[in-house]
Amino acid sequence: MAEAKTPLATGKAADKAAGKDAGAKESKASPVPTREAFYKMQADKQGEARQKIIAGATVAVCGLGGLGSHIAWALARAGVGHLILIDFDKVELSNLHRQEYRADQIGRYKSEALAENLLAALPHLSLTTHTAKLDEKNAPRLLASADIICEAFDRPEAKAMLAGFLPRFFPDKTLVAASGMAGFASPNLIKTRKITPHFYLCGDGVSDIAENDGLFCPRVMLCAAHQALTVLRLLCKEGDV
Amino acid sequence: MITVNGKSLPYPEKMTLASLLLAEGFTAARVVVERNGEILTSAAFESTLIQDGDCLEVVSFVGGG
């Protein structure tokens, strides 16, 4: 892996401005905190009662592109007990403007690359990866243990397919899906709607990749953040939008 | 009368959901339909007859993710 270049002059100037000693020794890595320390930190920041629920939950993320990679990060950082990460695709250069992968991961399966990135930051994370194309045949098996399922595909047909078959297999599981986060329009148009008690839809509902000028990381992240926060709120029985 | 995404329409007798969606400009493979709290998918559109008083919410998916 190429060594990252640090803009030293800028860094020192910033330290000085912040009142830090610019001549201080370089920082040393501390030992990795224990699982218990991680949990306590998350409970301190997010509340003990909620953390207990979040840590006991299993969430599936279907599709690990711009939406799914960011959803997974948000849920992992929040301390979701178990993540199921599903994608059949490999990392490409064209993903790197909006998806949470590194240049040196191009050519690798997204499921494996994302798991590696998440575990590097959060070593006690529990997850399962499936390098597979989700369909009606494998969904009953791959999604069986999930409490909540995030739809994070890019093709509208795949989105509709999952939203369509999920209630037949798992009428009591909740789907948090996405539609409309392409283009450059206002961030304030991204919303979360409750379609049924088991079906939430995030996005602006209209911005299609086929008709818009591209996909922008922050707009996709907004939609992913809606989905991730909706998942956490649903787990904590705060399902009103 | 029926309602489609909040819009009132005259009750179309003996019309399937598939035909209604086509007439309203939706692409069947890119939508799911919520009818009385139930989610219907494209496999059921041809066999579902519109009933008078139906309140339908057509959820369209667009590409990108």
mmCIF file of C-alpha atoms in Angstrom:
data_model
loop_
_atom_site.group_PDB
_atom_site.id
_atom_site.type_symbol
_atom_site.label_atom_id
_atom_site.label_comp_id
_atom_site.label_asym_id
_atom_site.label_seq_id
_atom_site.Cartn_x
_atom_site.Cartn_y
_atom_site.Cartn_z
ATOM 1 C CA MET A 1 0.000 0.000 0.000
ATOM 2 C CA ALA A 2 1.271 3.452 -0.862
ATOM 3 C CA GLU A 3 2.280 5.607 2.053
ATOM 4 C CA ALA A 4 -0.020 8.560 2.592
ATOM 5 C CA LYS A 5 1.664 11.934 2.381
ATOM 6 C CA THR A 6 0.887 14.210 5.306
ATOM 7 C CA PRO A 7 0.882 17.933 4.600
ATOM 8 C CA LEU A 8 3.268 18.649 7.493
ATOM 9 C CA ALA A 9 3.402 22.427 7.212
ATOM 10 C CA THR A 10 -0.367 22.698 7.207
ATOM 11 C CA GLY A 11 -0.631 20.240 10.069
ATOM 12 C CA LYS A 12 1.827 22.143 12.263
ATOM 13 C CA ALA A 13 0.187 25.463 11.453
ATOM 14 C CA ALA A 14 -3.151 23.981 12.428
ATOM 15 C CA ASP A 15 -1.693 22.650 15.684
ATOM 16 C CA LYS A 16 -0.248 26.039 16.515
ATOM 17 C CA ALA A 17 -3.542 27.741 15.772
ATOM 18 C CA ALA A 18 -5.229 25.238 18.073
ATOM 19 C CA GLY A 19 -2.730 26.088 20.815
ATOM 20 C CA LYS A 20 -0.962 22.708 20.678
ATOM 21 C CA ASP A 21 2.770 22.215 20.882
ATOM 22 C CA ALA A 22 3.863 21.823 17.286
ATOM 23 C CA GLY A 23 7.123 20.256 18.436
ATOM 24 C CA ALA A 24 5.415 17.446 20.349
ATOM 25 C CA LYS A 25 6.418 13.841 19.645
ATOM 26 C CA GLU A 26 4.466 11.874 17.091
ATOM 27 C CA SER A 27 1.518 10.059 18.576
ATOM 28 C CA LYS A 28 1.784 6.367 19.349
ATOM 29 C CA ALA A 29 -1.064 3.947 18.832
ATOM 30 C CA SER A 30 -2.736 2.859 22.066
ATOM 31 C CA PRO A 31 -3.744 -0.749 22.635
ATOM 32 C CA VAL A 32 -7.088 -1.617 21.015
ATOM 33 C CA PRO A 33 -9.913 -1.010 23.522
ATOM 34 C CA THR A 34 -11.749 -4.089 24.740
ATOM 35 C CA ARG A 35 -15.222 -5.070 23.590
ATOM 36 C CA GLU A 36 -16.562 -3.939 26.972
ATOM 37 C CA ALA A 37 -14.868 -0.534 26.592
ATOM 38 C CA PHE A 38 -16.432 -0.101 23.155
ATOM 39 C CA TYR A 39 -19.866 -0.979 24.476
ATOM 40 C CA LYS A 40 -19.523 1.390 27.433
ATOM 41 C CA MET A 41 -18.433 4.207 25.115
ATOM 42 C CA GLN A 42 -21.421 3.616 22.820
ATOM 43 C CA ALA A 43 -23.789 3.412 25.793
ATOM 44 C CA ASP A 44 -22.348 6.657 27.210
ATOM 45 C CA LYS A 45 -22.845 8.454 23.899
ATOM 46 C CA GLN A 46 -26.160 6.917 22.830
ATOM 47 C CA GLY A 47 -27.870 5.984 26.060
ATOM 48 C CA GLU A 48 -27.771 2.689 27.964
ATOM 49 C CA ALA A 49 -31.362 1.679 27.239
ATOM 50 C CA ARG A 50 -31.041 2.229 23.514
ATOM 51 C CA GLN A 51 -27.586 0.675 23.326
ATOM 52 C CA LYS A 52 -28.865 -2.531 24.864
ATOM 53 C CA ILE A 53 -31.467 -2.802 22.105
ATOM 54 C CA ILE A 54 -29.093 -1.790 19.305
ATOM 55 C CA ALA A 55 -26.439 -4.261 20.473
ATOM 56 C CA GLY A 56 -28.996 -7.067 20.435
ATOM 57 C CA ALA A 57 -30.137 -6.439 16.872
ATOM 58 C CA THR A 58 -29.255 -8.000 13.527
ATOM 59 C CA VAL A 59 -29.549 -5.819 10.417
ATOM 60 C CA ALA A 60 -29.063 -6.906 6.799
ATOM 61 C CA VAL A 61 -27.708 -4.494 4.200
ATOM 62 C CA CYS A 62 -28.606 -5.592 0.668
ATOM 63 C CA GLY A 63 -26.257 -3.950 -1.811
ATOM 64 C CA LEU A 64 -22.941 -2.438 -0.722
ATOM 65 C CA GLY A 65 -22.555 0.523 -3.056
ATOM 66 C CA GLY A 66 -22.984 4.201 -2.259
ATOM 67 C CA LEU A 67 -25.963 3.556 -0.021
ATOM 68 C CA GLY A 68 -25.034 0.217 1.492
ATOM 69 C CA SER A 69 -21.410 0.992 2.335
ATOM 70 C CA HIS A 70 -22.445 4.133 4.220
ATOM 71 C CA ILE A 71 -25.400 2.444 5.917
ATOM 72 C CA ALA A 72 -23.087 -0.318 7.102
ATOM 73 C CA TRP A 73 -20.580 2.188 8.508
ATOM 74 C CA ALA A 74 -23.266 4.099 10.394
ATOM 75 C CA LEU A 75 -24.809 0.946 11.854
ATOM 76 C CA ALA A 76 -21.425 -0.533 12.742
ATOM 77 C CA ARG A 77 -20.353 2.643 14.543
ATOM 78 C CA ALA A 78 -23.668 2.728 16.408
ATOM 79 C CA GLY A 79 -22.927 -0.764 17.691
ATOM 80 C CA VAL A 80 -25.530 -2.893 15.920
ATOM 81 C CA GLY A 81 -25.013 -6.392 17.286
ATOM 82 C CA HIS A 82 -24.691 -8.215 13.985
ATOM 83 C CA LEU A 83 -24.527 -7.026 10.387
ATOM 84 C CA ILE A 84 -25.324 -9.144 7.331
ATOM 85 C CA LEU A 85 -23.589 -7.647 4.277
ATOM 86 C CA ILE A 86 -24.780 -8.829 0.849
ATOM 87 C CA ASP A 87 -23.361 -7.915 -2.575
ATOM 88 C CA PHE A 88 -22.189 -9.917 -5.597
ATOM 89 C CA ASP A 89 -20.118 -7.133 -7.130
ATOM 90 C CA LYS A 90 -16.454 -6.132 -7.050
ATOM 91 C CA VAL A 91 -14.943 -2.740 -6.232
ATOM 92 C CA GLU A 92 -14.282 -0.618 -9.344
ATOM 93 C CA LEU A 93 -12.570 2.701 -9.908
ATOM 94 C CA SER A 94 -15.973 4.192 -10.798
ATOM 95 C CA ASN A 95 -17.172 3.483 -7.220
ATOM 96 C CA LEU A 96 -14.535 5.501 -5.427
ATOM 97 C CA HIS A 97 -16.199 8.925 -5.696
ATOM 98 C CA ARG A 98 -19.026 7.838 -3.418
ATOM 99 C CA GLN A 99 -18.458 4.397 -1.885
ATOM 100 C CA GLU A 100 -16.440 3.519 1.211
ATOM 101 C CA TYR A 101 -13.627 1.564 -0.412
ATOM 102 C CA ARG A 102 -9.938 2.174 -1.032
ATOM 103 C CA ALA A 103 -8.044 2.337 -4.319
ATOM 104 C CA ASP A 104 -6.052 -0.743 -3.326
ATOM 105 C CA GLN A 105 -9.316 -2.716 -3.011
ATOM 106 C CA ILE A 106 -10.263 -2.368 -6.696
ATOM 107 C CA GLY A 107 -11.038 -5.825 -8.076
ATOM 108 C CA ARG A 108 -11.980 -7.315 -4.710
ATOM 109 C CA TYR A 109 -15.477 -8.348 -3.688
ATOM 110 C CA LYS A 110 -17.270 -5.477 -1.967
ATOM 111 C CA SER A 111 -18.557 -7.764 0.768
ATOM 112 C CA GLU A 112 -15.005 -8.734 1.764
ATOM 113 C CA ALA A 113 -13.481 -5.279 1.267
ATOM 114 C CA LEU A 114 -16.157 -3.558 3.333
ATOM 115 C CA ALA A 115 -15.893 -6.144 6.109
ATOM 116 C CA GLU A 116 -12.142 -5.564 6.200
ATOM 117 C CA ASN A 117 -12.577 -1.767 6.426
ATOM 118 C CA LEU A 118 -15.241 -1.995 9.135
ATOM 119 C CA LEU A 119 -13.242 -4.451 11.222
ATOM 120 C CA ALA A 120 -10.103 -2.294 10.989
ATOM 121 C CA ALA A 121 -12.005 0.555 12.645
ATOM 122 C CA LEU A 122 -14.259 -1.517 14.907
ATOM 123 C CA PRO A 123 -12.446 -4.752 15.732
ATOM 124 C CA HIS A 124 -15.221 -6.259 17.873
ATOM 125 C CA LEU A 125 -17.878 -5.908 15.200
ATOM 126 C CA SER A 126 -19.824 -9.076 14.468
ATOM 127 C CA LEU A 127 -20.762 -9.568 10.827
ATOM 128 C CA THR A 128 -21.581 -12.097 8.137
ATOM 129 C CA THR A 129 -20.791 -11.485 4.468
ATOM 130 C CA HIS A 130 -22.537 -13.042 1.490
ATOM 131 C CA THR A 131 -20.978 -12.605 -1.940
ATOM 132 C CA ALA A 132 -24.232 -13.280 -3.730
ATOM 133 C CA LYS A 133 -26.968 -11.724 -5.810
ATOM 134 C CA LEU A 134 -30.014 -11.580 -3.565
ATOM 135 C CA ASP A 135 -33.088 -13.170 -5.123
ATOM 136 C CA GLU A 136 -36.293 -14.977 -4.194
ATOM 137 C CA LYS A 137 -34.438 -18.269 -3.893
ATOM 138 C CA ASN A 138 -31.680 -17.256 -1.466
ATOM 139 C CA ALA A 139 -33.465 -14.446 0.394
ATOM 140 C CA PRO A 140 -35.354 -16.705 2.854
ATOM 141 C CA ARG A 141 -32.002 -18.167 3.940
ATOM 142 C CA LEU A 142 -29.794 -15.043 3.829
ATOM 143 C CA LEU A 143 -32.280 -12.746 5.560
ATOM 144 C CA ALA A 144 -33.789 -15.178 8.070
ATOM 145 C CA SER A 145 -31.898 -13.857 11.100
ATOM 146 C CA ALA A 146 -32.278 -10.144 10.279
ATOM 147 C CA ASP A 147 -34.571 -7.976 12.405
ATOM 148 C CA ILE A 148 -34.552 -5.171 9.837
ATOM 149 C CA ILE A 149 -33.517 -5.211 6.188
ATOM 150 C CA CYS A 150 -32.022 -2.295 4.255
ATOM 151 C CA GLU A 151 -32.550 -2.191 0.500
ATOM 152 C CA ALA A 152 -29.490 -0.479 -0.988
ATOM 153 C CA PHE A 153 -29.475 -1.682 -4.596
ATOM 154 C CA ASP A 154 -28.991 0.642 -7.546
ATOM 155 C CA ARG A 155 -31.341 -0.826 -10.170
ATOM 156 C CA PRO A 156 -35.029 0.072 -9.746
ATOM 157 C CA GLU A 157 -36.146 -3.422 -10.784
ATOM 158 C CA ALA A 158 -34.041 -4.985 -8.027
ATOM 159 C CA LYS A 159 -35.426 -2.505 -5.489
ATOM 160 C CA ALA A 160 -39.027 -3.300 -6.478
ATOM 161 C CA MET A 161 -38.305 -7.030 -6.465
ATOM 162 C CA LEU A 162 -37.027 -7.003 -2.874
ATOM 163 C CA ALA A 163 -39.818 -4.705 -1.673
ATOM 164 C CA GLY A 164 -42.277 -7.042 -3.370
ATOM 165 C CA PHE A 165 -41.148 -10.450 -2.165
ATOM 166 C CA LEU A 166 -40.021 -9.569 1.351
ATOM 167 C CA PRO A 167 -43.534 -9.270 2.850
ATOM 168 C CA ARG A 168 -44.413 -12.710 1.420
ATOM 169 C CA PHE A 169 -41.463 -14.435 3.115
ATOM 170 C CA PHE A 170 -41.203 -12.283 6.221
ATOM 171 C CA PRO A 171 -44.412 -10.345 6.934
ATOM 172 C CA ASP A 172 -43.079 -9.259 10.334
ATOM 173 C CA LYS A 173 -39.706 -7.937 9.196
ATOM 174 C CA THR A 174 -39.328 -4.276 8.310
ATOM 175 C CA LEU A 175 -37.762 -3.049 5.086
ATOM 176 C CA VAL A 176 -36.023 0.320 4.900
ATOM 177 C CA ALA A 177 -35.636 1.050 1.188
ATOM 178 C CA ALA A 178 -34.382 3.939 -0.922
ATOM 179 C CA SER A 179 -35.524 5.675 -4.072
ATOM 180 C CA GLY A 180 -34.217 8.946 -5.463
ATOM 181 C CA MET A 181 -30.791 10.211 -4.421
ATOM 182 C CA ALA A 182 -29.129 10.867 -7.790
ATOM 183 C CA GLY A 183 -28.304 14.278 -9.207
ATOM 184 C CA PHE A 184 -27.429 17.595 -7.641
ATOM 185 C CA ALA A 185 -30.763 18.837 -6.276
ATOM 186 C CA SER A 186 -31.294 20.249 -2.792
ATOM 187 C CA PRO A 187 -30.406 18.011 0.165
ATOM 188 C CA ASN A 188 -33.667 19.074 1.811
ATOM 189 C CA LEU A 189 -35.677 17.031 -0.702
ATOM 190 C CA ILE A 190 -34.397 13.743 0.776
ATOM 191 C CA LYS A 191 -37.059 12.423 3.155
ATOM 192 C CA THR A 192 -38.214 9.253 4.922
ATOM 193 C CA ARG A 193 -41.780 8.043 4.344
ATOM 194 C CA LYS A 194 -43.645 5.321 6.195
ATOM 195 C CA ILE A 195 -45.538 3.401 3.506
ATOM 196 C CA THR A 196 -46.753 0.638 5.867
ATOM 197 C CA PRO A 197 -45.637 -0.319 9.398
ATOM 198 C CA HIS A 198 -43.165 -2.712 7.735
ATOM 199 C CA PHE A 199 -42.042 -0.596 4.789
ATOM 200 C CA TYR A 200 -40.144 2.688 5.005
ATOM 201 C CA LEU A 201 -38.848 4.552 1.959
ATOM 202 C CA CYS A 202 -36.047 7.129 1.990
ATOM 203 C CA GLY A 203 -34.995 9.502 -0.780
ATOM 204 C CA ASP A 204 -36.569 12.256 -2.847
ATOM 205 C CA GLY A 205 -38.615 9.690 -4.775
ATOM 206 C CA VAL A 206 -37.863 11.117 -8.214
ATOM 207 C CA SER A 207 -34.145 11.716 -8.901
ATOM 208 C CA ASP A 208 -33.284 8.869 -11.263
ATOM 209 C CA ILE A 209 -29.692 8.088 -12.191
ATOM 210 C CA ALA A 210 -30.890 7.666 -15.791
ATOM 211 C CA GLU A 211 -32.186 11.230 -15.977
ATOM 212 C CA ASN A 212 -29.816 13.107 -13.686
ATOM 213 C CA ASP A 213 -26.301 14.401 -13.946
ATOM 214 C CA GLY A 214 -24.586 11.722 -11.957
ATOM 215 C CA LEU A 215 -24.430 10.572 -8.372
ATOM 216 C CA PHE A 216 -22.798 12.724 -5.712
ATOM 217 C CA CYS A 217 -21.364 11.234 -2.561
ATOM 218 C CA PRO A 218 -22.993 13.672 -0.109
ATOM 219 C CA ARG A 219 -26.460 13.241 -1.638
ATOM 220 C CA VAL A 220 -26.154 9.454 -1.562
ATOM 221 C CA MET A 221 -24.829 9.705 2.022
ATOM 222 C CA LEU A 222 -27.870 11.758 3.010
ATOM 223 C CA CYS A 223 -30.158 8.988 1.841
ATOM 224 C CA ALA A 224 -27.974 6.332 3.487
ATOM 225 C CA ALA A 225 -28.050 8.347 6.719
ATOM 226 C CA HIS A 226 -31.859 8.475 6.556
ATOM 227 C CA GLN A 227 -31.916 4.707 6.178
ATOM 228 C CA ALA A 228 -29.419 4.037 8.973
ATOM 229 C CA LEU A 229 -31.113 6.386 11.417
ATOM 230 C CA THR A 230 -34.527 4.953 10.534
ATOM 231 C CA VAL A 231 -33.164 1.475 11.312
ATOM 232 C CA LEU A 232 -31.882 2.610 14.723
ATOM 233 C CA ARG A 233 -35.139 4.422 15.514
ATOM 234 C CA LEU A 234 -37.212 1.398 14.486
ATOM 235 C CA LEU A 235 -35.111 -0.878 16.679
ATOM 236 C CA CYS A 236 -35.769 1.493 19.576
ATOM 237 C CA LYS A 237 -39.523 1.526 18.808
ATOM 238 C CA GLU A 238 -39.511 5.083 17.527
ATOM 239 C CA GLY A 239 -41.031 4.330 14.155
ATOM 240 C CA ASP A 240 -42.812 7.603 13.506
ATOM 241 C CA VAL A 241 -41.251 9.707 10.790
ATOM 242 C CA MET B 1 -64.288 6.070 -7.388
ATOM 243 C CA ILE B 2 -60.793 4.845 -6.655
ATOM 244 C CA THR B 3 -57.786 6.695 -5.324
ATOM 245 C CA VAL B 4 -54.298 6.368 -6.792
ATOM 246 C CA ASN B 5 -51.545 8.190 -4.909
ATOM 247 C CA GLY B 6 -54.096 10.606 -3.468
ATOM 248 C CA LYS B 7 -55.724 11.312 -6.850
ATOM 249 C CA SER B 8 -59.402 10.396 -7.314
ATOM 250 C CA LEU B 9 -60.246 8.462 -10.465
ATOM 251 C CA PRO B 10 -63.534 6.995 -11.752
ATOM 252 C CA TYR B 11 -63.901 3.280 -10.907
ATOM 253 C CA PRO B 12 -62.715 1.348 -13.976
ATOM 254 C CA GLU B 13 -64.886 -1.755 -14.146
ATOM 255 C CA LYS B 14 -63.199 -5.099 -14.829
ATOM 256 C CA MET B 15 -59.783 -3.526 -15.052
ATOM 257 C CA THR B 16 -56.689 -5.295 -13.788
ATOM 258 C CA LEU B 17 -54.102 -3.529 -11.695
ATOM 259 C CA ALA B 18 -51.608 -4.138 -14.528
ATOM 260 C CA SER B 19 -53.805 -2.234 -16.989
ATOM 261 C CA LEU B 20 -54.415 0.595 -14.550
ATOM 262 C CA LEU B 21 -50.692 1.021 -13.903
ATOM 263 C CA LEU B 22 -50.005 1.045 -17.636
ATOM 264 C CA ALA B 23 -52.759 3.613 -18.221
ATOM 265 C CA GLU B 24 -51.346 5.802 -15.445
ATOM 266 C CA GLY B 25 -47.855 5.642 -16.938
ATOM 267 C CA PHE B 26 -46.123 3.376 -14.407
ATOM 268 C CA THR B 27 -43.549 0.697 -15.274
ATOM 269 C CA ALA B 28 -44.727 -2.500 -13.580
ATOM 270 C CA ALA B 29 -41.253 -3.916 -12.896
ATOM 271 C CA ARG B 30 -40.229 -0.761 -11.034
ATOM 272 C CA VAL B 31 -43.153 -0.392 -8.654
ATOM 273 C CA VAL B 32 -44.846 -2.057 -5.727
ATOM 274 C CA VAL B 33 -48.442 -1.219 -4.882
ATOM 275 C CA GLU B 34 -49.825 -0.831 -1.407
ATOM 276 C CA ARG B 35 -53.516 -1.708 -1.287
ATOM 277 C CA ASN B 36 -55.284 -1.631 2.072
ATOM 278 C CA GLY B 37 -52.007 -2.158 3.916
ATOM 279 C CA GLU B 38 -50.927 -5.047 1.716
ATOM 280 C CA ILE B 39 -47.909 -4.835 -0.605
ATOM 281 C CA LEU B 40 -48.557 -6.184 -4.101
ATOM 282 C CA THR B 41 -45.757 -6.936 -6.515
ATOM 283 C CA SER B 42 -45.608 -7.274 -10.306
ATOM 284 C CA ALA B 43 -46.373 -11.013 -10.183
ATOM 285 C CA ALA B 44 -49.858 -10.178 -8.833
ATOM 286 C CA PHE B 45 -50.682 -7.172 -11.039
ATOM 287 C CA GLU B 46 -52.249 -9.186 -13.899
ATOM 288 C CA SER B 47 -54.447 -11.228 -11.571
ATOM 289 C CA THR B 48 -55.609 -8.339 -9.358
ATOM 290 C CA LEU B 49 -58.911 -6.712 -10.320
ATOM 291 C CA ILE B 50 -59.499 -3.121 -9.279
ATOM 292 C CA GLN B 51 -62.397 -2.882 -6.788
ATOM 293 C CA ASP B 52 -64.611 0.143 -6.394
ATOM 294 C CA GLY B 53 -63.330 2.242 -3.505
ATOM 295 C CA ASP B 54 -59.760 0.926 -3.755
ATOM 296 C CA CYS B 55 -57.161 3.210 -2.254
ATOM 297 C CA LEU B 56 -53.873 2.480 -3.965
ATOM 298 C CA GLU B 57 -50.433 3.806 -3.282
ATOM 299 C CA VAL B 58 -48.040 3.138 -6.143
ATOM 300 C CA VAL B 59 -44.454 3.253 -4.891
ATOM 301 C CA SER B 60 -42.091 3.863 -7.798
ATOM 302 C CA PHE B 61 -38.410 3.088 -7.560
ATOM 303 C CA VAL B 62 -35.882 5.093 -9.523
ATOM 304 C CA GLY B 63 -32.280 4.094 -10.152
ATOM 305 C CA GLY B 64 -29.222 4.978 -8.113
ATOM 306 C CA GLY B 65 -27.599 3.703 -4.971
#
